[in-house]
PDB file of C-alpha atoms in Angstrom:
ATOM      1  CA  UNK A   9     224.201  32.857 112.317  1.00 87.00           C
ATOM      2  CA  UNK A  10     220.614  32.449 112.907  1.00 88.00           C
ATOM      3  CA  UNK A  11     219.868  34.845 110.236  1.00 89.00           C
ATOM      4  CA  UNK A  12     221.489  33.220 107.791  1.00 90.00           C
ATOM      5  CA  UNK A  13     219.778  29.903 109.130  1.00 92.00           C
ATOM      6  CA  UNK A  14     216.146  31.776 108.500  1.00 93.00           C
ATOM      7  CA  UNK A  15     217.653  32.671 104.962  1.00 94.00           C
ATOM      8  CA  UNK A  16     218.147  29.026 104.079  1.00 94.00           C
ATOM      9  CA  UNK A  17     214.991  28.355 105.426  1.00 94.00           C
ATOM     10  CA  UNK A  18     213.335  30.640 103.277  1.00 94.00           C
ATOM     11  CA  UNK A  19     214.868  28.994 100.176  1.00 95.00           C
ATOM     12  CA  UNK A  20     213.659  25.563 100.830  1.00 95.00           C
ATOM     13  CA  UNK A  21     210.350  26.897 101.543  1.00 95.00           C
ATOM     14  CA  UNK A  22     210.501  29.051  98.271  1.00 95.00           C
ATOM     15  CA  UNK A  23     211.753  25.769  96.034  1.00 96.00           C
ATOM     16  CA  UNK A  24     208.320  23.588  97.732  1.00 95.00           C
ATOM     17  CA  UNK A  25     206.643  26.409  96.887  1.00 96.00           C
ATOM     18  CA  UNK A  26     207.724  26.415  93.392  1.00 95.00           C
ATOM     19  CA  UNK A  27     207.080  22.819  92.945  1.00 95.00           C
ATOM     20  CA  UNK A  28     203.449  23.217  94.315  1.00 94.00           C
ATOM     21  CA  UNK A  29     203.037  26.002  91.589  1.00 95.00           C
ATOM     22  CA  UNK A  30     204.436  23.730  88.804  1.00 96.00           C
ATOM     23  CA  UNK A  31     202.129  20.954  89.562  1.00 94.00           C
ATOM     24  CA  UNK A  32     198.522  23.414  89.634  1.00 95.00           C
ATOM     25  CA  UNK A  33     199.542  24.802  86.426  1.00 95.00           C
ATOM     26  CA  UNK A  34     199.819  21.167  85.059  1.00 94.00           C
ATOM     27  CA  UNK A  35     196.749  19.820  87.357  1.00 94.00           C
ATOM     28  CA  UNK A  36     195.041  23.123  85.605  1.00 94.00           C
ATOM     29  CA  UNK A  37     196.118  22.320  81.872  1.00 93.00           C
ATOM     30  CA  UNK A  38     195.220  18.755  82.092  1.00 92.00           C
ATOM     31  CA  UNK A  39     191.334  19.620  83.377  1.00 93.00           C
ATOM     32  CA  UNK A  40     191.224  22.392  80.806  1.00 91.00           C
ATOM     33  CA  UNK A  41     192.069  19.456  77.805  1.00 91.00           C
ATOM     34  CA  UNK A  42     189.644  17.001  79.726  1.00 91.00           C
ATOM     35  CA  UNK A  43     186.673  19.698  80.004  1.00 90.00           C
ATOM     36  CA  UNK A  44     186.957  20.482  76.255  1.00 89.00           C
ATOM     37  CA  UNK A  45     187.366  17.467  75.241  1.00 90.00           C
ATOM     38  CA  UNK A  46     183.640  16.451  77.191  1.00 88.00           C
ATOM     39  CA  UNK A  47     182.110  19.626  75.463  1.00 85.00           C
ATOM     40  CA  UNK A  48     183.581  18.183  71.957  1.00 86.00           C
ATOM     41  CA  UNK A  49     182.374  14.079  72.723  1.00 88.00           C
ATOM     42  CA  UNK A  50     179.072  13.578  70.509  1.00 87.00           C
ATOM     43  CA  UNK A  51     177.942  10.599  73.064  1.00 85.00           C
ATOM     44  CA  UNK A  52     178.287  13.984  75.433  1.00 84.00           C
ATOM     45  CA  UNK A  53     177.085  16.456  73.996  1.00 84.00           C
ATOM     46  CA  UNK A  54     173.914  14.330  73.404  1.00 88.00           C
ATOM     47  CA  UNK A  55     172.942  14.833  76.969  1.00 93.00           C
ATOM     48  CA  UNK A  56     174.470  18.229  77.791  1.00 91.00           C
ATOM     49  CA  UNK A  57     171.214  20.243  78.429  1.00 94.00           C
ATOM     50  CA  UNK A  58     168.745  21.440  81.159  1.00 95.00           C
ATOM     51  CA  UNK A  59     164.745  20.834  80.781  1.00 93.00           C
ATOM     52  CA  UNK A  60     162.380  24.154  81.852  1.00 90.00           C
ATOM     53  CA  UNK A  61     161.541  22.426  85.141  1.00 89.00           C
ATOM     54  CA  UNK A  62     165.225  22.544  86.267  1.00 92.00           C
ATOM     55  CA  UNK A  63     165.228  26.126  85.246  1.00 92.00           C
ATOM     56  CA  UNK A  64     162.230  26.573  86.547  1.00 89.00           C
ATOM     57  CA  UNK A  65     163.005  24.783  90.068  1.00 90.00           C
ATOM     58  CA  UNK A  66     166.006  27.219  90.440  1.00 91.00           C
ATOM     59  CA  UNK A  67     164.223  30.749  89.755  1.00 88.00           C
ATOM     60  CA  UNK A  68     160.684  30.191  91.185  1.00 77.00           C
ATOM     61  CA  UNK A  69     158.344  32.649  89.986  1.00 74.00           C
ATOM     62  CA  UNK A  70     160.304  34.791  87.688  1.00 84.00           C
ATOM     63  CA  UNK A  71     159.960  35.448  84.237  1.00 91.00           C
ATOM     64  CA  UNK A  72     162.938  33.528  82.386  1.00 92.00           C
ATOM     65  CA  UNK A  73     165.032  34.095  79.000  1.00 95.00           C
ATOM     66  CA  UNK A  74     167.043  31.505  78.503  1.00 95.00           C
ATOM     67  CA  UNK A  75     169.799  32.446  75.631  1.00 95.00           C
ATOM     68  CA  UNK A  76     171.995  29.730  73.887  1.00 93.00           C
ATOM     69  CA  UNK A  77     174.549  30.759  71.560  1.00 92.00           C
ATOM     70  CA  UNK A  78     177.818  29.729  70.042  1.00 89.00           C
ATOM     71  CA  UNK A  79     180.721  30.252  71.878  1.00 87.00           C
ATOM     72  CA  UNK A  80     182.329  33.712  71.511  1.00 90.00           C
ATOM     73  CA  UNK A  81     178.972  35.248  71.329  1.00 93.00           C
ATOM     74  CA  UNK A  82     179.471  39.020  72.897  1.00 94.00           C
ATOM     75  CA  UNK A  83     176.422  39.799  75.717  1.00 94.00           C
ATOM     76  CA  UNK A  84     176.572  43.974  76.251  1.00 93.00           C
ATOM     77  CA  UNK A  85     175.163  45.124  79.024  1.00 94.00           C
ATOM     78  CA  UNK A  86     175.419  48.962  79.341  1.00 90.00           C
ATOM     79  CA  UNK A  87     174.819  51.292  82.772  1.00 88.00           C
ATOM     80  CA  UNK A  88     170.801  51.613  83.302  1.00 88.00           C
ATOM     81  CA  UNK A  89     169.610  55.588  82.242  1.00 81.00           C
ATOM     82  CA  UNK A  90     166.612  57.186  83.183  1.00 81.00           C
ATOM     83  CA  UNK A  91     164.647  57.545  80.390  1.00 77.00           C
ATOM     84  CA  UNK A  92     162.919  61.003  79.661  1.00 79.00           C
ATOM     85  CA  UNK A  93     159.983  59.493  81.176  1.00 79.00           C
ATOM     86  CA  UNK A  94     161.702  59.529  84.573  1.00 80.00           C
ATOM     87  CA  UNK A  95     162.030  55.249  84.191  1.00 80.00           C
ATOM     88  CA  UNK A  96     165.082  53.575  84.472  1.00 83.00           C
ATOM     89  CA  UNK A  97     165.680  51.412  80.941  1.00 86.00           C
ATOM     90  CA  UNK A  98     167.560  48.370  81.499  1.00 92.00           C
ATOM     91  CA  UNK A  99     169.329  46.742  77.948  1.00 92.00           C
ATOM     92  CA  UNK A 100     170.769  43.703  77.063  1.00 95.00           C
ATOM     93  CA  UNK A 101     172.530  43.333  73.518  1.00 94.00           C
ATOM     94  CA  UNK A 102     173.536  40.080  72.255  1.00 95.00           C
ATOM     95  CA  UNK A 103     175.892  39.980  69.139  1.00 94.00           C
ATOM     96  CA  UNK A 104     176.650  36.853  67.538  1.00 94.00           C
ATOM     97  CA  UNK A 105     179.421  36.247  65.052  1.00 91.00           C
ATOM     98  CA  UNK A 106     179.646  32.539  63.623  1.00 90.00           C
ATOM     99  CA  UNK A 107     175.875  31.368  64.165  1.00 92.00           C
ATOM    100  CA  UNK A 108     172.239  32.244  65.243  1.00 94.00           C
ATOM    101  CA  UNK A 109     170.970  32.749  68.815  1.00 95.00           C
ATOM    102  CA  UNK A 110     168.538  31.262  70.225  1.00 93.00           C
ATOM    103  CA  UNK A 111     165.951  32.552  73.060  1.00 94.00           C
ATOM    104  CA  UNK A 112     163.348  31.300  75.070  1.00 92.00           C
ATOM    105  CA  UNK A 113     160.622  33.037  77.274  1.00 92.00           C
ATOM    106  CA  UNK A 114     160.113  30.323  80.352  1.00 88.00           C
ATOM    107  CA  UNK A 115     157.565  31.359  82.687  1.00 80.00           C
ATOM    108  CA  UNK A 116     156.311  28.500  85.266  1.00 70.00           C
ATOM    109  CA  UNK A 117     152.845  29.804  84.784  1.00 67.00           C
TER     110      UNK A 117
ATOM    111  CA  UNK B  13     168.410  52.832  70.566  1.00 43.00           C
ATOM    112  CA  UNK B  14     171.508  51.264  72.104  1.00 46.00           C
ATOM    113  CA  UNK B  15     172.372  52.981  75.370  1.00 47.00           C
ATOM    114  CA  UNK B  16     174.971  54.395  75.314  1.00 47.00           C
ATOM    115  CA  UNK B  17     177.948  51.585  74.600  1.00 51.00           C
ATOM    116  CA  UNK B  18     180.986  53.222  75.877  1.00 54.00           C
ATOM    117  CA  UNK B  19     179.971  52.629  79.468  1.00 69.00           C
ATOM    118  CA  UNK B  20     179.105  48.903  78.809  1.00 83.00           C
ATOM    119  CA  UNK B  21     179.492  45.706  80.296  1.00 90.00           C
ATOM    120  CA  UNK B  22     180.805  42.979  77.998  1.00 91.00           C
ATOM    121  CA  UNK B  23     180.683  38.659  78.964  1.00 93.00           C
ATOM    122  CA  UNK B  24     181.713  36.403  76.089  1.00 92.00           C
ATOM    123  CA  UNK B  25     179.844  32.990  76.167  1.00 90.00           C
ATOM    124  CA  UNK B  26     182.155  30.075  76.945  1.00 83.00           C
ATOM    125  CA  UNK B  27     184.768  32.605  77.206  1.00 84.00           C
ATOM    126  CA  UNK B  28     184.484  35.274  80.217  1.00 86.00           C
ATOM    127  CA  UNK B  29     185.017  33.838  83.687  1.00 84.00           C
ATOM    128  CA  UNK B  30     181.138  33.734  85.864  1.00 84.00           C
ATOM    129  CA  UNK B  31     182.701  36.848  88.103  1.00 85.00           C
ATOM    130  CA  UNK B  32     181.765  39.124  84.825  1.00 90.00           C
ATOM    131  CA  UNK B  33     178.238  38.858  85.138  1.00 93.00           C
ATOM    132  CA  UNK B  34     178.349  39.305  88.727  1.00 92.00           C
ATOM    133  CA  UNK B  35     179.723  42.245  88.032  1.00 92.00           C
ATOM    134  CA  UNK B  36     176.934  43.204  85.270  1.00 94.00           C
ATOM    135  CA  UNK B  37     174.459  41.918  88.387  1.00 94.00           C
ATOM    136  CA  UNK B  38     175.594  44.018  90.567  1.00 92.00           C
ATOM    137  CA  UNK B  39     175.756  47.483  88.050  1.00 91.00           C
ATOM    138  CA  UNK B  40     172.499  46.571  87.284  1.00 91.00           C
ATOM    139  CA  UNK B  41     171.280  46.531  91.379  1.00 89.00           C
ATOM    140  CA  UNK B  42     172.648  49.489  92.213  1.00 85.00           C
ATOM    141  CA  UNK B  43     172.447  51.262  88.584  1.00 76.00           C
ATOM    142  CA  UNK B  44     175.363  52.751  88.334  1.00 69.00           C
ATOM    143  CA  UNK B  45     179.351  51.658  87.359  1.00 63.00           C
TER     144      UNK B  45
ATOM    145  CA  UNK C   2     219.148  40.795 106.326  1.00 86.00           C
ATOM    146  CA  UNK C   3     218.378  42.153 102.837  1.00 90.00           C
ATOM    147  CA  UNK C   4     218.505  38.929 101.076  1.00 91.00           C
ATOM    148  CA  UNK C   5     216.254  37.602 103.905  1.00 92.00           C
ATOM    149  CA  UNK C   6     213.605  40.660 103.242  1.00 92.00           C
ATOM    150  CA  UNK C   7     213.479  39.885  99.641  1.00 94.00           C
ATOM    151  CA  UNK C   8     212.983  36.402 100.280  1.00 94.00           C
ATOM    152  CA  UNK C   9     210.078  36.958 102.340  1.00 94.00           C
ATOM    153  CA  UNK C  10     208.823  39.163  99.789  1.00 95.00           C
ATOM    154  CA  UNK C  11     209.457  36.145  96.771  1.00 95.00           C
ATOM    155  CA  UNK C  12     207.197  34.010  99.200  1.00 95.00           C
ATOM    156  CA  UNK C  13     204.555  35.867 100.159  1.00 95.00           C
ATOM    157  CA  UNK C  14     203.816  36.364  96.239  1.00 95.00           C
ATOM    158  CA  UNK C  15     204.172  32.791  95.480  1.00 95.00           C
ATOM    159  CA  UNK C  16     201.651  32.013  98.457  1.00 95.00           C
ATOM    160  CA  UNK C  17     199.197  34.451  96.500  1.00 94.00           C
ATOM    161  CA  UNK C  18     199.994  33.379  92.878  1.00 95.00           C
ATOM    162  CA  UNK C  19     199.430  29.717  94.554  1.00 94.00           C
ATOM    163  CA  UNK C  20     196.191  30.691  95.892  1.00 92.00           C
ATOM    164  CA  UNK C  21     194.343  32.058  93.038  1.00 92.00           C
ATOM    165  CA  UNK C  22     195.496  29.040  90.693  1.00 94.00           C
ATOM    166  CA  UNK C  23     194.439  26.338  93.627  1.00 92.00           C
ATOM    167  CA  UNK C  24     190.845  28.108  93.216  1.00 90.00           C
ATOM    168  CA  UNK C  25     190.850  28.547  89.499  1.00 91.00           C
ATOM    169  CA  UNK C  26     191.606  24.557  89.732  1.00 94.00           C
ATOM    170  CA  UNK C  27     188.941  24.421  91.857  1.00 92.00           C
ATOM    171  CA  UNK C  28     186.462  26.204  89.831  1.00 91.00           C
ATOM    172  CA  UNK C  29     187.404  23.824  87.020  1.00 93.00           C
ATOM    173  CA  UNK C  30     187.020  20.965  88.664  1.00 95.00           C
ATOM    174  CA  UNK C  31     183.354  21.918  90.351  1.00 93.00           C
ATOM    175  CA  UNK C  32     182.869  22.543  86.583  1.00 93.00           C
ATOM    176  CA  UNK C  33     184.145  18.866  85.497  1.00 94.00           C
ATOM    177  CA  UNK C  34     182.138  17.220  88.417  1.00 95.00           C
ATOM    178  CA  UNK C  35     178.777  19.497  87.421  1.00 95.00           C
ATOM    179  CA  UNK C  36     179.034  18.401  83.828  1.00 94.00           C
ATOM    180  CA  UNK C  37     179.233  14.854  84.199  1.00 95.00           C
ATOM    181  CA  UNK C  38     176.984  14.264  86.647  1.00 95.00           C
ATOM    182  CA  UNK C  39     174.646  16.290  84.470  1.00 96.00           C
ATOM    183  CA  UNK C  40     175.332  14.240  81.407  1.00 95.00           C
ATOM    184  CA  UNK C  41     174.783  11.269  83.589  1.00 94.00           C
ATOM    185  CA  UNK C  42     171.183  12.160  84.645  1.00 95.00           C
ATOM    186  CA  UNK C  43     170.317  12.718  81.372  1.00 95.00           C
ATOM    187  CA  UNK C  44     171.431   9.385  80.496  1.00 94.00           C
ATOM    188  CA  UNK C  45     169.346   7.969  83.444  1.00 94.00           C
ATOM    189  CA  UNK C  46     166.288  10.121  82.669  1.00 93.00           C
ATOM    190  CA  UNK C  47     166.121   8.796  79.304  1.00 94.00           C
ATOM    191  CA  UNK C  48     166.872   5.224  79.785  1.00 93.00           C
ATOM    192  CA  UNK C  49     164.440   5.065  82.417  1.00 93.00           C
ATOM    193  CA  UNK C  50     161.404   7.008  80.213  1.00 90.00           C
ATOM    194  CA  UNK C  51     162.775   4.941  76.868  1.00 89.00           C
ATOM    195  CA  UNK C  52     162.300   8.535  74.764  1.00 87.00           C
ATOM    196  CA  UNK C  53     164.722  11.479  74.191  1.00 87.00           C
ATOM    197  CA  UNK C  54     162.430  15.144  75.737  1.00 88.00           C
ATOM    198  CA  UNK C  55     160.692  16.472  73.210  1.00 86.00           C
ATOM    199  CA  UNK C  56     162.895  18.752  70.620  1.00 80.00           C
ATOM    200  CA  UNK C  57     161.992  22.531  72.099  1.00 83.00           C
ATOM    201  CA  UNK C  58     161.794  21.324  75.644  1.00 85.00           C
ATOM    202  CA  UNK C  59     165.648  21.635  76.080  1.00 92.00           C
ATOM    203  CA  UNK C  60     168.041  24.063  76.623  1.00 93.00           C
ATOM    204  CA  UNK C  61     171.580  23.292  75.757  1.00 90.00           C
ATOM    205  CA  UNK C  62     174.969  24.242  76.951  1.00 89.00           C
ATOM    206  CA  UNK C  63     176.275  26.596  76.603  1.00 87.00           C
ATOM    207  CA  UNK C  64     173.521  28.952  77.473  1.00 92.00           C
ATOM    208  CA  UNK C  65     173.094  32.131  79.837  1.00 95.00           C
ATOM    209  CA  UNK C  66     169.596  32.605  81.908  1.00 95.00           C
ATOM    210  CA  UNK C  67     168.443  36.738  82.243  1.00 96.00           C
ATOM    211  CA  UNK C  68     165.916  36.716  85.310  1.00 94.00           C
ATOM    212  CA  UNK C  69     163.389  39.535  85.808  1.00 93.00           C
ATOM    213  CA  UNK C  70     160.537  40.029  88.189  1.00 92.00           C
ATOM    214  CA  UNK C  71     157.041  37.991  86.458  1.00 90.00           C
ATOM    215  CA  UNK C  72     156.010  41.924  86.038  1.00 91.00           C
ATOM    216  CA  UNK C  73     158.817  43.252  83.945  1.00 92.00           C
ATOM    217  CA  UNK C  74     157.913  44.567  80.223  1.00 93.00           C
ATOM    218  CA  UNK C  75     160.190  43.208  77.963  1.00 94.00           C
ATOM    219  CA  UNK C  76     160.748  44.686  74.412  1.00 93.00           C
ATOM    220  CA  UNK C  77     163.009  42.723  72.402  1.00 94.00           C
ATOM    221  CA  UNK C  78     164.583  43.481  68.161  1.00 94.00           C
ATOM    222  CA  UNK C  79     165.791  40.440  66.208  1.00 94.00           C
ATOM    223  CA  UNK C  80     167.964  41.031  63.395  1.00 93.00           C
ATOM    224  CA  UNK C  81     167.201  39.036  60.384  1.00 94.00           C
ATOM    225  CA  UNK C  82     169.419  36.544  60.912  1.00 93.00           C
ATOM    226  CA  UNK C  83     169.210  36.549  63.877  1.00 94.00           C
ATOM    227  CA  UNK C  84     172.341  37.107  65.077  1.00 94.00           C
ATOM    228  CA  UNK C  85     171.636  40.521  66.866  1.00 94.00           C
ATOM    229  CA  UNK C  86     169.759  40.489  69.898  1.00 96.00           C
ATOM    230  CA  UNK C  87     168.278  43.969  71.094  1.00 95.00           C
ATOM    231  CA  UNK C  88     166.413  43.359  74.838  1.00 95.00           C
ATOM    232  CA  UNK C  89     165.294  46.452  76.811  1.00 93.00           C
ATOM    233  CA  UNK C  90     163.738  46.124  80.194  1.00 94.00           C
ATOM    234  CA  UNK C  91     161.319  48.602  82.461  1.00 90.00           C
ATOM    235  CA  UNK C  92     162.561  46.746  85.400  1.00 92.00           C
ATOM    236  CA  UNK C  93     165.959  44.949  86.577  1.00 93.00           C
ATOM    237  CA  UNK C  94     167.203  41.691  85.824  1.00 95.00           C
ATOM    238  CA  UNK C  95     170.069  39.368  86.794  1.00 95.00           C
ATOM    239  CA  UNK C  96     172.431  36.969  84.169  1.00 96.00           C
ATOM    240  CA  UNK C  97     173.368  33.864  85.443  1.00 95.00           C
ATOM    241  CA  UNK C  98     175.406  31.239  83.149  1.00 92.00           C
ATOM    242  CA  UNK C  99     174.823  27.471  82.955  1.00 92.00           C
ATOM    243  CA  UNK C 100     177.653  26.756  85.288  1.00 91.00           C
ATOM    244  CA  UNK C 101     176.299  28.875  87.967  1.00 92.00           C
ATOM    245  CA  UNK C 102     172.561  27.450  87.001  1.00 94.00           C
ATOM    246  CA  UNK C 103     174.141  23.794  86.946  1.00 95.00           C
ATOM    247  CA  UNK C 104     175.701  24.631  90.707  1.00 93.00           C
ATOM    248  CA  UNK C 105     172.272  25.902  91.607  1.00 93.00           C
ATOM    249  CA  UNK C 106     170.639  22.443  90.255  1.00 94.00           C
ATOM    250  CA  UNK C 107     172.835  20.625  92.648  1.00 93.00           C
ATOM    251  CA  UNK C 108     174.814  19.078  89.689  1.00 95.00           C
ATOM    252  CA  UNK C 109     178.447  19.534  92.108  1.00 93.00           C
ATOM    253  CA  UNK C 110     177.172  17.993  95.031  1.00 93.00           C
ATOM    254  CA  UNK C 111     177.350  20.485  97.402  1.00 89.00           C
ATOM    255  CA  UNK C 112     181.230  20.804  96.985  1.00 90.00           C
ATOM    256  CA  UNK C 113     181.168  24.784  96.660  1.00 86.00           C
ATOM    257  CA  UNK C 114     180.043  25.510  99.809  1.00 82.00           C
ATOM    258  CA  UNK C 115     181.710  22.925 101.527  1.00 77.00           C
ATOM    259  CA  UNK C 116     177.975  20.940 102.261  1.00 82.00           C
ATOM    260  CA  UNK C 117     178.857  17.326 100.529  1.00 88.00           C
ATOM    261  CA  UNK C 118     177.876  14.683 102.332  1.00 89.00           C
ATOM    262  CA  UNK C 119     180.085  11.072 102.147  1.00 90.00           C
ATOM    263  CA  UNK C 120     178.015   9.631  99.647  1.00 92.00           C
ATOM    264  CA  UNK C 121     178.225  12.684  97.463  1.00 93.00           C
ATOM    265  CA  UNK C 122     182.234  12.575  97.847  1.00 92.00           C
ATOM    266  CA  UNK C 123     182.166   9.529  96.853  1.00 94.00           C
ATOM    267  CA  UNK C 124     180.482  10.482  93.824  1.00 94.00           C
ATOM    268  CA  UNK C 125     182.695  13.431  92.999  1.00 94.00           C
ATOM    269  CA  UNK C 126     185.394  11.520  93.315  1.00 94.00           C
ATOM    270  CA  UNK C 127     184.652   9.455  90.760  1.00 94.00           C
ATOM    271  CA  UNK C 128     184.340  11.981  88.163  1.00 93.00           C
ATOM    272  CA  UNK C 129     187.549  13.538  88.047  1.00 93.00           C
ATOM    273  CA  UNK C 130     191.011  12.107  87.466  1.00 91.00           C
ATOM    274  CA  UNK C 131     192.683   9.883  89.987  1.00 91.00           C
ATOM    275  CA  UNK C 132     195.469  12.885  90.870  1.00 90.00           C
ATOM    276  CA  UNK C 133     192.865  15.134  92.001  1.00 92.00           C
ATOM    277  CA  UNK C 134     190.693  13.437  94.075  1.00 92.00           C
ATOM    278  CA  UNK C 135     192.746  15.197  97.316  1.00 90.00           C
ATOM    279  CA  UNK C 136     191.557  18.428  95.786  1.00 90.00           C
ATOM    280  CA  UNK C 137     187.928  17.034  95.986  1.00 93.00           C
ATOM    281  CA  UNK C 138     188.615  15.736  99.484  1.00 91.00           C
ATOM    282  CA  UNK C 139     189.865  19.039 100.451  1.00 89.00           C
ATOM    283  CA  UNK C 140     186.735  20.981  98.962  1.00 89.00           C
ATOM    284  CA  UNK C 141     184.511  18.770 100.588  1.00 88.00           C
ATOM    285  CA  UNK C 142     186.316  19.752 103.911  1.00 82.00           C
ATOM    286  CA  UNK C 143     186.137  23.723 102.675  1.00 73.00           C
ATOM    287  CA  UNK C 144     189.783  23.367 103.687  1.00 52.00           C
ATOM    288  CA  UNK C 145     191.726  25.445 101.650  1.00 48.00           C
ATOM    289  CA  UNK C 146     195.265  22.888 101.125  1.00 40.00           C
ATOM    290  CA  UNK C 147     197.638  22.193  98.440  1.00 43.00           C
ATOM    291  CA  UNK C 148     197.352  17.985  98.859  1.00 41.00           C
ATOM    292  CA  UNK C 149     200.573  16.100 100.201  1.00 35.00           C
TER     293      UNK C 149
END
């Protein structure tokens, strides 16, 4: 008997769980829409950008490349290899399909 | 030269979730996969 | 007793599957919060100095930062249209992207690690829609819940 108590248990809890489920994927699709649609708004997109001091404020004292690219723009990064000189060479490709990149050096100094 | 690309890290922009380039971060601290 | 394993088993996944979407939802919604209040200090920055920063002084979303020590050598090939990128480094560097940089600038109030203050809730509340504000309440608690 109790057994088959814990098993009916178990189902209610399963069907709240369910519901719970239903309504992040919803919550989830709804902020996606929103989010893309603030990326899309011209009185948004206006104002969607970060000066050199903020960049600078958050790295002090490194040397900064700041990349901006369309979306769907490919960044390879393959493993580090020592280079016959005994360095390690570190590479970064960017590839760009629909429009041109644009970098900038920032450096506080 | 590119490195060589079969042992690459890829991130999309506006399209790969941030964890990718923490992974790419962290290959590149400890220089290996 | 079977059917009762099995059922255990069907809610221990749906406990997981719920997990990783109530953080996904999360990480959208720090996203949301970061973006707007972003767009809003912009807004404020330029009403209050009455001019737009100069073109070149900018960097717009989306965008990506690479970080390297002030030492590294960096040799870079353009393509001609400049839609190839080539970068090679003598030293390491870290990639960060603008949501990451925009957390870093403070832009969502403290609510990924759980450090926003009253005020700031208040705030982040009032950038997302009405039906998630418990999720904001929640992340400003760090308390991982599925609201009532």
């Amino acid at each position: 008997q109790e057994l088959l108590e814990q098993v009916e248990l178990l189902k209610a809890q399963i069907s709240e769980l369910e519901r719970q489920e239903r309504e992040l994927d919803m919550q989830k699709s709804c902020l996606q829409q929103s989010l893309k649609h603030l990326k899309e708004d011209p009185s948004c997109c206006r104002y969607n950008y970060v000066t050199h001091e903020d960049i600078c404020d958050v790295f002090s004292g490194d040397t900064l490349l700041a990349v901006m690219a369309p979306a769907g723009t490919q960044l390879e990064v393959p493993v580090p290899e020592v280079a016959q000189n005994g360095q390690k060479r570190y590479q970064v490709n960017l590839r760009s399909e629909s429009a041109p990149i644009q970098v900038m050096l920032i450096n506080r100094e | 030269s590119c490195l060589t690309p079969n042992s690459a890290y890829t991130y999309k922009f506006s399209g790969s979730p941030s964890k990718e380039l923490i992974d790419i971060n962290r290959m590149i601290r400890q220089g290996s996969v | 007793a079977q059917e009762f394993r099995n059922l255990e088993l069907e809610k221990q996944k749906r406990l997981e599957r719920i997990r990783q979407k109530r953080s996904q939802l999360e990480e959208l919604i720090l996203q949301q919060i970061a973006f707007k209040n972003l767009v809003q200090r912009n807004q404020a920055n330029e009403a209050s100095s009455k001019t737009p920063p100069p073109p070149g002084s900018v960097i717009q979303l989306p965008f990506i930062i690479i970080n390297t020590d002030v030492r590294t050598v960096i040799d870079c090939s353009i393509s001609s249209d400049k839609c190839e990128y080539l970068f090679n480094f003598d030293n390491m560097f870290e990639i960060h992207d603008d949501i990451e940089i925009l957390k870093r600038m403070g832009m969502s109030l403290g609510l990924e690690n759980g450090k926003c203050t009253p005020e700031n809730l208040a705030v982040a509340k009032s950038l997302v829609p009405k039906s998630l504000e418990s999720y904001v309440t929640g992340m400003a608690r760090n308390t991982n819940r599925t609201p009532p």
